[in-house]
mmCIF file of C-alpha atoms in Angstrom:
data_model
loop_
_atom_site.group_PDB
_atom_site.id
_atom_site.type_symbol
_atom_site.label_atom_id
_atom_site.label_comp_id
_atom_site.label_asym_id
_atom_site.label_seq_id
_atom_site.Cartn_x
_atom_site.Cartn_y
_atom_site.Cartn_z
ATOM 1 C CA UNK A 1 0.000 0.000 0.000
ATOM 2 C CA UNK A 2 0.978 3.891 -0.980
ATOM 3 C CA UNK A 3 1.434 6.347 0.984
ATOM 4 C CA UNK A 4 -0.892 8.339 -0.908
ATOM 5 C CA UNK A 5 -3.612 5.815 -0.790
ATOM 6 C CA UNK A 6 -2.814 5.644 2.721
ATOM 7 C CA UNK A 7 -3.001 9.450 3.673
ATOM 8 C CA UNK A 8 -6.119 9.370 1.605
ATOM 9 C CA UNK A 9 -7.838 6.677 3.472
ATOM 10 C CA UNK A 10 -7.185 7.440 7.106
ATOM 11 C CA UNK A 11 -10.861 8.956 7.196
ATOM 12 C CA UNK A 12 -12.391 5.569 6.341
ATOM 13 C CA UNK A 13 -10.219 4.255 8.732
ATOM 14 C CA UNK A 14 -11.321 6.862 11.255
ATOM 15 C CA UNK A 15 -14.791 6.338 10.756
ATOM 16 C CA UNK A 16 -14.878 2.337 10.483
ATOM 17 C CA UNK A 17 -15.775 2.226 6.801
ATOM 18 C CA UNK A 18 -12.818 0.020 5.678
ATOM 19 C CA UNK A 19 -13.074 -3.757 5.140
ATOM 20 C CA UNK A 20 -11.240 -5.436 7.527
ATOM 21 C CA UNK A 21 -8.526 -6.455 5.351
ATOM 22 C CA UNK A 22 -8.095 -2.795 4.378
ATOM 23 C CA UNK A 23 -8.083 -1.659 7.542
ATOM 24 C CA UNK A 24 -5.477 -4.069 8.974
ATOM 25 C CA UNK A 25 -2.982 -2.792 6.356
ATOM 26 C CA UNK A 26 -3.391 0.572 6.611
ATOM 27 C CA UNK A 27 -2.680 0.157 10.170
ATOM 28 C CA UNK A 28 0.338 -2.313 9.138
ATOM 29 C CA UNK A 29 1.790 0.721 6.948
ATOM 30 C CA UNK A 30 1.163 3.359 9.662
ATOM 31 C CA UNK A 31 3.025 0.932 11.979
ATOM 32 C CA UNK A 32 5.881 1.473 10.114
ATOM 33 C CA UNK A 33 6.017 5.229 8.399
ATOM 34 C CA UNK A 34 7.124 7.758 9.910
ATOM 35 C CA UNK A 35 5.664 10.057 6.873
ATOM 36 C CA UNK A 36 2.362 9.098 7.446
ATOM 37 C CA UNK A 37 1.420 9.029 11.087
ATOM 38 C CA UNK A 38 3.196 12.271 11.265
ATOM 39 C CA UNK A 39 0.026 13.418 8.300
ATOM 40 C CA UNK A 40 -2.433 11.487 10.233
ATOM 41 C CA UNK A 41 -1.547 13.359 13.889
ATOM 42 C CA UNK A 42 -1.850 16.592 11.944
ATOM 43 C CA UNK A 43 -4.830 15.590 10.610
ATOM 44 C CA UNK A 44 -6.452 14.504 13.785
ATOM 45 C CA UNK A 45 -5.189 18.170 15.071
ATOM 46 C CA UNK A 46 -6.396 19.856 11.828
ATOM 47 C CA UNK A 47 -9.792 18.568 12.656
ATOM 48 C CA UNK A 48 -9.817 19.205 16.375
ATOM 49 C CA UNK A 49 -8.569 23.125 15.771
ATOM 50 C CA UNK A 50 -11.516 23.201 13.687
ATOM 51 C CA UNK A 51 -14.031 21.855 15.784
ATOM 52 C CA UNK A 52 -13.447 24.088 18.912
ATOM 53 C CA UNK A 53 -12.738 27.083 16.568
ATOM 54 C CA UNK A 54 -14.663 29.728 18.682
ATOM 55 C CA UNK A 55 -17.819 30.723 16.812
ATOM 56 C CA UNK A 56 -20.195 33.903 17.675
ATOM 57 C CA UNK A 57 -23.735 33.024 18.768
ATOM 58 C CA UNK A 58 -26.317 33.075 16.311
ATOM 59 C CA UNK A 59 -27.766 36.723 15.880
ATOM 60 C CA UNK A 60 -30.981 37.618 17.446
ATOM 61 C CA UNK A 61 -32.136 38.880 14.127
ATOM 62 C CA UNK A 62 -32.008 35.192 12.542
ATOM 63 C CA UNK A 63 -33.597 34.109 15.332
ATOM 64 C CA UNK A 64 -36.334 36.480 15.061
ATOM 65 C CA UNK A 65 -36.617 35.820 11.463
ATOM 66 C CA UNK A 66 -37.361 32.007 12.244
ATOM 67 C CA UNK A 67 -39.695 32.521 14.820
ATOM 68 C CA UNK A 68 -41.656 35.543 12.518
ATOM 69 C CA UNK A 69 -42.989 33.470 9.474
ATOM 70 C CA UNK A 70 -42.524 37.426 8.059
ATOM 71 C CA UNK A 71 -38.731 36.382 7.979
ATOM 72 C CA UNK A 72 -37.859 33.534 6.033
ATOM 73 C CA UNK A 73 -41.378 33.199 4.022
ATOM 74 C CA UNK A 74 -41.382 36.364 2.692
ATOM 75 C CA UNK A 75 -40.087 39.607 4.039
ATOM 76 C CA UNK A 76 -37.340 37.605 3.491
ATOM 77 C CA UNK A 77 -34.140 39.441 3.357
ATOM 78 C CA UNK A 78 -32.449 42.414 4.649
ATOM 79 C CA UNK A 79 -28.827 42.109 2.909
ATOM 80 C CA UNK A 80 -26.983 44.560 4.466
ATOM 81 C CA UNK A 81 -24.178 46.368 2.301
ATOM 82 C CA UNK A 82 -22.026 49.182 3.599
ATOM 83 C CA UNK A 83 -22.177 52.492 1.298
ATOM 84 C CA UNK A 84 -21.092 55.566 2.244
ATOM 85 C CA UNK A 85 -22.828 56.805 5.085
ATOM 86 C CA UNK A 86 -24.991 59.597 4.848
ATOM 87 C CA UNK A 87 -24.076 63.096 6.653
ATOM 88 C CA UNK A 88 -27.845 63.512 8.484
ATOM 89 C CA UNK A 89 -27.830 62.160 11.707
ATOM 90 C CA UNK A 90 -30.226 59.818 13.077
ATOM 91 C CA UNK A 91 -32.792 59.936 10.106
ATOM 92 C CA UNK A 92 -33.532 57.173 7.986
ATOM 93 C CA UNK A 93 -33.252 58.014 4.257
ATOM 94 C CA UNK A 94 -35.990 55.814 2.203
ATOM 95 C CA UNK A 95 -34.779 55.144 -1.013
ATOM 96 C CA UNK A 96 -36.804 52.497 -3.354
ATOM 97 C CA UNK A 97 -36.713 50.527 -6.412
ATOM 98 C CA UNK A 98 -39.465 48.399 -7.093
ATOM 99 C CA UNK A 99 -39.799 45.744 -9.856
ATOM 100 C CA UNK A 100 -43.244 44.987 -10.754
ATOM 101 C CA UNK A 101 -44.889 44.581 -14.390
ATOM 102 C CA UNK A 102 -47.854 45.442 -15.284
ATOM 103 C CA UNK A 103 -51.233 43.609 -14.543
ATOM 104 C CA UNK A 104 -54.548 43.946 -15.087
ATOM 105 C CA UNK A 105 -57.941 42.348 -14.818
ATOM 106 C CA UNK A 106 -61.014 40.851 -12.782
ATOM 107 C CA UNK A 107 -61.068 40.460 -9.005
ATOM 108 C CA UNK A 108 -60.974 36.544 -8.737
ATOM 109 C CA UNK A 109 -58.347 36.424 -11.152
ATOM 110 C CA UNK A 110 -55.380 34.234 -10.270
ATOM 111 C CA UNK A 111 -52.062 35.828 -8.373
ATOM 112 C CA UNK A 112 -49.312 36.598 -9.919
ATOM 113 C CA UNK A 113 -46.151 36.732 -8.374
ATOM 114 C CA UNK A 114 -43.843 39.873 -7.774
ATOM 115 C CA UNK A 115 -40.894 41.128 -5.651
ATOM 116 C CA UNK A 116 -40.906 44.682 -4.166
ATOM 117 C CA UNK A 117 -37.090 45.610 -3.096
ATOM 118 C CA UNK A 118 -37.172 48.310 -0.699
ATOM 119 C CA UNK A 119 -33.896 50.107 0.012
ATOM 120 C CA UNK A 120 -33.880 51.617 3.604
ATOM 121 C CA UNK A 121 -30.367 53.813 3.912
ATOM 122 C CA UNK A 122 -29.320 54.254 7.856
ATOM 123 C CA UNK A 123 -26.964 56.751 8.730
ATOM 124 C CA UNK A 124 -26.112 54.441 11.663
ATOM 125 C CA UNK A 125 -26.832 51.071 13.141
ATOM 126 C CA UNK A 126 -30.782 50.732 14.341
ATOM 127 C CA UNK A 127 -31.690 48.069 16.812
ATOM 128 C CA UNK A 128 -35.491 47.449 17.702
ATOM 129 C CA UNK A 129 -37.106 49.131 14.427
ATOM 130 C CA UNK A 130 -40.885 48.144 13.686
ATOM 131 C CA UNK A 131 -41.702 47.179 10.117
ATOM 132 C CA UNK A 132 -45.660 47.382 9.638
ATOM 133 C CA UNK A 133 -46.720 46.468 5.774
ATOM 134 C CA UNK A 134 -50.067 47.779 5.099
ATOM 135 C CA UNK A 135 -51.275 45.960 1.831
ATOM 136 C CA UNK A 136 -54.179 46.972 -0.803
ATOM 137 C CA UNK A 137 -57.325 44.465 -1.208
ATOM 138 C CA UNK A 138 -55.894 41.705 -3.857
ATOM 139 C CA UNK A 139 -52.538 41.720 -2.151
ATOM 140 C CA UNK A 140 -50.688 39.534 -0.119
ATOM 141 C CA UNK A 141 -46.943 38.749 0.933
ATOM 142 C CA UNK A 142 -46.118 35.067 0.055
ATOM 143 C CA UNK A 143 -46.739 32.749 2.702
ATOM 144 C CA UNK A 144 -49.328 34.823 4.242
ATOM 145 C CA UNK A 145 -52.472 34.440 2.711
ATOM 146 C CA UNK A 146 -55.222 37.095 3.959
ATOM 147 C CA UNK A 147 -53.361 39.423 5.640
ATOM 148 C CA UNK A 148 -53.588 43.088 5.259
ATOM 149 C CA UNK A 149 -50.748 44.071 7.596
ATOM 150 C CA UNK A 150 -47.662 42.154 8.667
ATOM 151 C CA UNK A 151 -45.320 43.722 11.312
ATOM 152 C CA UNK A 152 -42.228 42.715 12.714
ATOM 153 C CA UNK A 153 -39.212 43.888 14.273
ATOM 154 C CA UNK A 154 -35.441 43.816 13.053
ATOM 155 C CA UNK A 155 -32.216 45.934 13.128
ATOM 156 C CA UNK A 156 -31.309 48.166 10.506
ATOM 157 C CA UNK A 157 -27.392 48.503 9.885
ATOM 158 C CA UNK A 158 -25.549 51.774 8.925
ATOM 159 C CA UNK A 159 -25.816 51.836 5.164
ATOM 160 C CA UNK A 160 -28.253 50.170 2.752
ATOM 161 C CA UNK A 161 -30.378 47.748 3.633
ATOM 162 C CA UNK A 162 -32.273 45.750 1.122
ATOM 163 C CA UNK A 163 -35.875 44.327 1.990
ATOM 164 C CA UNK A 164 -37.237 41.999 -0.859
ATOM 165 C CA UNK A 165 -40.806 41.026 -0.685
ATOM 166 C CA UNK A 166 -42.284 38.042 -1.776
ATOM 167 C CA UNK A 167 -45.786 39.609 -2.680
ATOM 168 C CA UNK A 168 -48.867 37.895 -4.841
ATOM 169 C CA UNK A 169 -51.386 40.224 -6.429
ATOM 170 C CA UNK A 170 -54.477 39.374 -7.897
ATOM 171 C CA UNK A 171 -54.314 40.506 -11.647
ATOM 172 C CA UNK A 172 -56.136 43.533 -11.869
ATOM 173 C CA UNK A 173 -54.825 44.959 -8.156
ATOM 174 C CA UNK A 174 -54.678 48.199 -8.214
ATOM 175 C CA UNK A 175 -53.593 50.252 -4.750
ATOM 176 C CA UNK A 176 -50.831 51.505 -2.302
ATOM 177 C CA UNK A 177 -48.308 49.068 -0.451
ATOM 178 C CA UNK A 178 -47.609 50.712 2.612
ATOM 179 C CA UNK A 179 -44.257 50.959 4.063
ATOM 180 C CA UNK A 180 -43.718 52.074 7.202
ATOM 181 C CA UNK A 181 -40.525 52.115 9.936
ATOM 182 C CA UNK A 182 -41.135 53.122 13.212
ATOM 183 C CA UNK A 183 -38.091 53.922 16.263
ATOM 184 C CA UNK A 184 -38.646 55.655 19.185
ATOM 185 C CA UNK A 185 -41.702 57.827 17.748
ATOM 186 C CA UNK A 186 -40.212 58.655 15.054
ATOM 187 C CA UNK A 187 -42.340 57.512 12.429
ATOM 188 C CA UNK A 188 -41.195 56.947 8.042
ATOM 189 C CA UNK A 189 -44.023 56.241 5.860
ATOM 190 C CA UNK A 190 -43.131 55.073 2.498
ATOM 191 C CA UNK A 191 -46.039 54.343 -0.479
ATOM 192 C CA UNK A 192 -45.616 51.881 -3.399
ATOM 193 C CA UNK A 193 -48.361 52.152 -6.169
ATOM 194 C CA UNK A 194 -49.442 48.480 -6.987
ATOM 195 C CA UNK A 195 -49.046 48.084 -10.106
ATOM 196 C CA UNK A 196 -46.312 49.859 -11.209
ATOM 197 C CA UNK A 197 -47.804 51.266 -14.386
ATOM 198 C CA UNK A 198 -44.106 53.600 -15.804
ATOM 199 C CA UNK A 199 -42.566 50.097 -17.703
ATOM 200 C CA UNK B 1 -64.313 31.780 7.269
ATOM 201 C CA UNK B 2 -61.944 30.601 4.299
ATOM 202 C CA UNK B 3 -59.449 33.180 5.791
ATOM 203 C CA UNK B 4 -59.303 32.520 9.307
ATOM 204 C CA UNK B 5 -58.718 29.149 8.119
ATOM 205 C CA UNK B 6 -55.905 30.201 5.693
ATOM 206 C CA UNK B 7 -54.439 32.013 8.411
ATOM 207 C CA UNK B 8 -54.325 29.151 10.546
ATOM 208 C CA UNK B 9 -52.992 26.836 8.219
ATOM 209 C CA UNK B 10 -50.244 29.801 7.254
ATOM 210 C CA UNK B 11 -49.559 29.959 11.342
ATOM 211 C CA UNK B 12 -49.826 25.950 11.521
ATOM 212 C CA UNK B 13 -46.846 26.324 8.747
ATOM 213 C CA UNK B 14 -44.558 28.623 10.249
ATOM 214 C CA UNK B 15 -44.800 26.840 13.735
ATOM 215 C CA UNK B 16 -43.804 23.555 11.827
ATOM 216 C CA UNK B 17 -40.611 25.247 9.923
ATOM 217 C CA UNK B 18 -39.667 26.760 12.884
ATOM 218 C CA UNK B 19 -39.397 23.326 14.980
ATOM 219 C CA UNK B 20 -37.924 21.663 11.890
ATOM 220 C CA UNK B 21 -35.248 23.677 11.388
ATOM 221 C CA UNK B 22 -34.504 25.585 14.706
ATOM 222 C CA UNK B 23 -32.460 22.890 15.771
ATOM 223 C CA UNK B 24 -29.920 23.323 12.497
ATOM 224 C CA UNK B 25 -29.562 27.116 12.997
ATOM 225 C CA UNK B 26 -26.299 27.229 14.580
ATOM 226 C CA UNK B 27 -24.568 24.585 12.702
ATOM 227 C CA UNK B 28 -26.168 26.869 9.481
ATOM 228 C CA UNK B 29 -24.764 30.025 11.158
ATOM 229 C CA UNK B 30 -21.089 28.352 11.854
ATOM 230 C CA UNK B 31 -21.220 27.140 8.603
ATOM 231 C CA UNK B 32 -22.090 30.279 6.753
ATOM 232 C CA UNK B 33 -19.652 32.365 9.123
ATOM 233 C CA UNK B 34 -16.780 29.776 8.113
ATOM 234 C CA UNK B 35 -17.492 29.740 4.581
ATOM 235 C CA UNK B 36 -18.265 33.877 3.982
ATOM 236 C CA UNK B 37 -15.808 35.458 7.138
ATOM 237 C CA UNK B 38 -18.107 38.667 7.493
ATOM 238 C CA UNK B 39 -20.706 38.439 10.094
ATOM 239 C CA UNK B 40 -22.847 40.402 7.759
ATOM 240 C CA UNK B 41 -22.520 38.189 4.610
ATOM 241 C CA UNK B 42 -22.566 35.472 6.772
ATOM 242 C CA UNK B 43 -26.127 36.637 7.955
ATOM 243 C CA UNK B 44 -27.363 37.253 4.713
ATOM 244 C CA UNK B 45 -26.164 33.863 3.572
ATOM 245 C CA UNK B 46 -28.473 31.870 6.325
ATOM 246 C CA UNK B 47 -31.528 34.546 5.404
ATOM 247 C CA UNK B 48 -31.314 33.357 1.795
ATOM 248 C CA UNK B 49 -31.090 29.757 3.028
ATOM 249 C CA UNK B 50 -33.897 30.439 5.146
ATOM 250 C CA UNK B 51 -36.130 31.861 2.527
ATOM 251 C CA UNK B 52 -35.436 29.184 0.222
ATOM 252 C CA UNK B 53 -36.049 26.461 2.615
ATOM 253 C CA UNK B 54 -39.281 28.206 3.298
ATOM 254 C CA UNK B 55 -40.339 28.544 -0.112
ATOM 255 C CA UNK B 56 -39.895 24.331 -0.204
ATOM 256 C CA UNK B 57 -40.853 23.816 3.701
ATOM 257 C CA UNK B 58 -43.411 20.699 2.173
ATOM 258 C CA UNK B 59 -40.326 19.357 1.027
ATOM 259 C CA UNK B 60 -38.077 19.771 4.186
ATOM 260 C CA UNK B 61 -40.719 19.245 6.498
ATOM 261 C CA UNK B 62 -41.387 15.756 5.064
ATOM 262 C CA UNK B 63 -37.612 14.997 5.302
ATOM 263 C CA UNK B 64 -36.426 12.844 8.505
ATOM 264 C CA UNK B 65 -33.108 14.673 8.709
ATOM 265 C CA UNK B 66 -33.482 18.170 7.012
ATOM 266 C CA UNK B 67 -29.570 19.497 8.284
ATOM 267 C CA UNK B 68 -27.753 18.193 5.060
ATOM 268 C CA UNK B 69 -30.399 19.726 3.061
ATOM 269 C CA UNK B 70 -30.245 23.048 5.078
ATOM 270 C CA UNK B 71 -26.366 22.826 4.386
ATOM 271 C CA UNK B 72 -26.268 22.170 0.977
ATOM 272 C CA UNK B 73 -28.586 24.552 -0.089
ATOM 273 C CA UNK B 74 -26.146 27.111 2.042
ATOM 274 C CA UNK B 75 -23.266 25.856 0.480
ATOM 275 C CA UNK B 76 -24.494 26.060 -2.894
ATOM 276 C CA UNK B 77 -25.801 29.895 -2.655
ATOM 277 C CA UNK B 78 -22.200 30.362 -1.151
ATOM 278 C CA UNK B 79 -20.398 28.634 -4.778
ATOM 279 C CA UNK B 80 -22.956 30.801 -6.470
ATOM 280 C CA UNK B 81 -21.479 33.966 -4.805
ATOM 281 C CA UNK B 82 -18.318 33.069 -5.571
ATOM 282 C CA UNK B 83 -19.244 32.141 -8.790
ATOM 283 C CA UNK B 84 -21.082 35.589 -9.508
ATOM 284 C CA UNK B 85 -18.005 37.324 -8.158
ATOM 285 C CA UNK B 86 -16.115 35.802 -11.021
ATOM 286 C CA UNK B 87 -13.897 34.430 -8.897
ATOM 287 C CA UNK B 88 -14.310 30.754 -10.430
ATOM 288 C CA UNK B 89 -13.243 32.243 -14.284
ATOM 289 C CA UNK B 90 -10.199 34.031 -12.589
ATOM 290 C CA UNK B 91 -8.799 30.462 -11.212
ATOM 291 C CA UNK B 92 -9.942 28.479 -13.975
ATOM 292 C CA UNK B 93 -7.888 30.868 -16.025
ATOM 293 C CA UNK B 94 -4.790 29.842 -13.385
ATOM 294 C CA UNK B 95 -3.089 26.134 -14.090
ATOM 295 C CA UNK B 96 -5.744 23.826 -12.322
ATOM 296 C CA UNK B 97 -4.224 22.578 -8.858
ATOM 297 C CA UNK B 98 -6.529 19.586 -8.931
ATOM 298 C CA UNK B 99 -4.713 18.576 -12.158
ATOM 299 C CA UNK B 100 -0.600 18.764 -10.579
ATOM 300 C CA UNK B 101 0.155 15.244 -10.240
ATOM 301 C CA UNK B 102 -1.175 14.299 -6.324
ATOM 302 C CA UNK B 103 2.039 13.678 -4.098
ATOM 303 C CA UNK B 104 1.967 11.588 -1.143
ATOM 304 C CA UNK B 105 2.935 14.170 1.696
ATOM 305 C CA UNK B 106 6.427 13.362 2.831
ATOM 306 C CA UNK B 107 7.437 15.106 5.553
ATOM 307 C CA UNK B 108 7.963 12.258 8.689
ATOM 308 C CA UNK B 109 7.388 15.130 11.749
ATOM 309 C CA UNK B 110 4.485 16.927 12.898
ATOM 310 C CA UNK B 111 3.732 20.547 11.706
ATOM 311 C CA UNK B 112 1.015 21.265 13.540
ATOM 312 C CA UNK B 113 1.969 20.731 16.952
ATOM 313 C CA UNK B 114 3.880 23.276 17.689
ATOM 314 C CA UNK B 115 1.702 26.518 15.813
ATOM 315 C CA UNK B 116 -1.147 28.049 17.842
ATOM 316 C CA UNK B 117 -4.512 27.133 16.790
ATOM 317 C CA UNK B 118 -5.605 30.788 15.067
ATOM 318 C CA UNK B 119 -2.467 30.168 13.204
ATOM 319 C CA UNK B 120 -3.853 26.585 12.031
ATOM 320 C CA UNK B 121 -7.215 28.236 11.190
ATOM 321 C CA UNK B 122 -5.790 31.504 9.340
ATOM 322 C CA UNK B 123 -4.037 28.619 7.034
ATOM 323 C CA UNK B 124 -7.398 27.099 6.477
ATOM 324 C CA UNK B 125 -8.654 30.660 5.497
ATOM 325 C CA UNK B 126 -5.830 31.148 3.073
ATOM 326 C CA UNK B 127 -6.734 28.031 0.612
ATOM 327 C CA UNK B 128 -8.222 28.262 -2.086
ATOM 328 C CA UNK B 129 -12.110 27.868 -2.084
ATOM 329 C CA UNK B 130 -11.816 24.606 -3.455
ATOM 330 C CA UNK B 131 -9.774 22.838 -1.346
ATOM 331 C CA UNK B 132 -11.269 25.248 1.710
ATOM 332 C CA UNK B 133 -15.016 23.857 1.216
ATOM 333 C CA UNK B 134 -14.115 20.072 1.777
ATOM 334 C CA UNK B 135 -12.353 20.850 4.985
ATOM 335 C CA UNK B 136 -14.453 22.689 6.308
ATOM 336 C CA UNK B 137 -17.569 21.030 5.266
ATOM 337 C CA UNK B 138 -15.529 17.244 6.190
ATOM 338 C CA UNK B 139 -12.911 18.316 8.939
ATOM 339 C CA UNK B 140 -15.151 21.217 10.322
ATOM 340 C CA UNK B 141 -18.554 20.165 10.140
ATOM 341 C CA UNK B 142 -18.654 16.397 9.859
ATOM 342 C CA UNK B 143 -20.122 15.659 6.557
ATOM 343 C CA UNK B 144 -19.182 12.200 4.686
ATOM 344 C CA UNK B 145 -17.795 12.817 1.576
ATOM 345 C CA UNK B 146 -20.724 11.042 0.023
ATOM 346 C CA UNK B 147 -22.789 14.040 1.453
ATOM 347 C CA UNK B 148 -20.453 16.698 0.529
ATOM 348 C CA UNK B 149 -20.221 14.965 -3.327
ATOM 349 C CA UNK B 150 -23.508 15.712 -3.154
ATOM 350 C CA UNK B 151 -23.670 19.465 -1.794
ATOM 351 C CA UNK B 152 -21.129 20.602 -4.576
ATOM 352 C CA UNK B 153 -21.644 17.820 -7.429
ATOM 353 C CA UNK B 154 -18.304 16.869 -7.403
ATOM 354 C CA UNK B 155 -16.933 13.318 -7.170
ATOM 355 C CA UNK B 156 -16.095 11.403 -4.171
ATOM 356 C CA UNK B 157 -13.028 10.816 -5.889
ATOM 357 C CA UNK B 158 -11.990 14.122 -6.533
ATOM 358 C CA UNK B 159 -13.097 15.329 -3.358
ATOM 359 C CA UNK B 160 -10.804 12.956 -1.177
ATOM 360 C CA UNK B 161 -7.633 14.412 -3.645
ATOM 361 C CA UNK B 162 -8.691 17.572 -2.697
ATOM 362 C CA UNK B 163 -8.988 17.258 1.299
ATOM 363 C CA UNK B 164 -5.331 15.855 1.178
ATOM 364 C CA UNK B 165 -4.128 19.176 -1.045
ATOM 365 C CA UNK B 166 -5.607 20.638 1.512
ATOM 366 C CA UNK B 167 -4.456 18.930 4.861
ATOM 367 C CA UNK B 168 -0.733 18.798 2.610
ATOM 368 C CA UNK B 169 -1.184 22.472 1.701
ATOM 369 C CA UNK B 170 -2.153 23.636 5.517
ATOM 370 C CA UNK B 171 1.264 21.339 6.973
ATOM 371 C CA UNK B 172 3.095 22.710 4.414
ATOM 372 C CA UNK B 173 2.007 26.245 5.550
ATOM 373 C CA UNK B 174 4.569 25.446 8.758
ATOM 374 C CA UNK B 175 7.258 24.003 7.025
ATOM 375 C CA UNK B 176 8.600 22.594 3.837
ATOM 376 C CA UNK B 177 6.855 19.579 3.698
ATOM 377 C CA UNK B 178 9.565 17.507 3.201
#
């Protein structure tokens, strides 16, 4: 046997997934190379480095976003991405970009599927902000069938931060989305036409 | 009526994904941390995961063991990234590593015994993503080959030459190898 082979299988050897025969002579050539029980104790102390490798606790917000069907259903995903910070202080700047084409049509027609993006620019990091989404008859966030308003908490981080949501509109909707981010009485209202009749 | 009962069954839902995959939250976080380095990528990372998982939850809620799903789905967004980053065209324009003739490693002493374990790690963080992902994903995180073959379509072949550039490439980080 190699020593290639031999460096190669010391996992199956590890985990018991040699045949006996195999495993009795990779132990017979570890019994008598230097080379390769010196690669298998690094190995073993590769893998234990790695295991106990410190690791921060899981953020509240991920948390949250489990527990709030809001998070990973459909107001799915903040991605936070640094830009330059903007000089106002402690106001949020709402910026927006929607995608949505066009629609049109009776009230029991079937959904169709769109994403909203908000962008929400923070001049600095935001713990505890309230979300509220105030949806027009015919609307709906994915995963959240009959519901005119979904709220939920989550941090905002200095920068942009990107909301995507999951929404399904009845063809022929026709109303506001309603946006709005609440901290400490402070109040921003933001309103999306549904559909977005410019494209 | 019809919406109270939607509701219910939307609640019903959410209660279920949440108890399936609560328990796989922090092996998803380590992972994503391990495999993106910024807290804030690594965040987004799980989010996506999350969403996606959602968006199939009759599919992982049927499953008996829904962590290897959880963890390739991460892993692939993460080769996506990467992917989308270019990154992948910028090495495959470099001689491919995987196709050097494989060397048994040589050297007859320990190199790891001696260097501090953030050493050992920041070695790990220096490979290249293809030889990083098995280790972490087999010497890290405990999946068989079979299921990391799996995660990033590669062969279990290919992936067992690549764990032992890697180990090789990490020892050879502390000393010539030799």
């Amino acid at each position: 046997m190699d020593c290639l082979s031999v460096q190669q299988d010391l996992d199956a050897l590890r985990e018991g997934r040699s045949s006996d025969g195999q495993a009795d002579r990779l132990r017979a050539h570890l019994a008598g190379c230097d080379a390769c029980r010196a690669f298998a104790a690094d190995v073993a102390l590769l893998r234990e480095r790695l295991m106990a490798e410190p690791v921060p606790a899981v953020p509240a917000s991920l948390r949250r976003r489990l527990r709030e069907p809001a998070a990973p259903a459909s107001v799915s995903l903040w991605s936070r991405r640094r830009v330059l910070p903007c000089a106002a202080a402690l106001a949020l700047a709402l910026g927006l970009a929607f995608v949505l084409s066009r629609w049109r049509a009776p009230s029991d027609a079937p959904f169709v599927e769109h994403t909203v993006t908000l962008a929400v620019e923070s001049a600095g990091d935001l713990p505890g902000v309230t979300l509220r989404l105030i949806l027009p008859p015919g609307a709906e966030v994915a995963g959240h069938p009959g519901r005119a308003e979904i709220e939920w908490q989550d941090d905002l981080v200095a920068g942009v931060n990107r909301l995507r949501i999951p929404l399904r509109l009845r063809e022929g909707t026709d109303g506001v989305l309603v946006a709005r981010i609440e901290r400490q009485n402070k109040v921003r209202e933001l309103n999306v036409l549904l559909p977005d009749r410019r494209g | 009526m019809s919406r109270l009962l939607s509701f219910w069954r939307g609640r019903h839902d959410a209660d279920s994904f949440e108890a399936c995959v609560a328990p796989h939250m922090e092996r998803l976080w380590r992972l994503a941390l391990r495999l993106q380095g910024r807290p804030a990528d690594a965040e987004d990372l799980v989010q996506e995961t999350l969403a996606r998982a959602w968006r199939h939850r009759a599919d992982v809620l049927a499953l008996d063991a829904p962590g290897p799903w959880l963890a390739r789905v991460l892993t692939r967004m993460h080769v996506d990234r990467w992917r989308r980053r270019n990154a992948l065209d910028a090495a495959e324009s470099l001689p491919d590593p995987d196709r050097a003739v494989i060397e048994a490693d040589t050297k007859e002493t320990s190199s790891l015994a001696t260097v501090s374990a953030e050493e050992v790690l920041a070695a790990v963080r220096a490979l290249p993503d293809r030889w990083r992902l098995p280790v972490l994903l087999h010497d890290a995180e405990g999946y068989s080959l079979e299921e990391i073959g799996r995660m990033l379509g590669i062969p279990v072949g290919t992936l067992k030459s690549r764990l032992h550039r890697a180990r090789s490439a990490v020892r050879k980080s502390f000393g010539d190898g030799t």
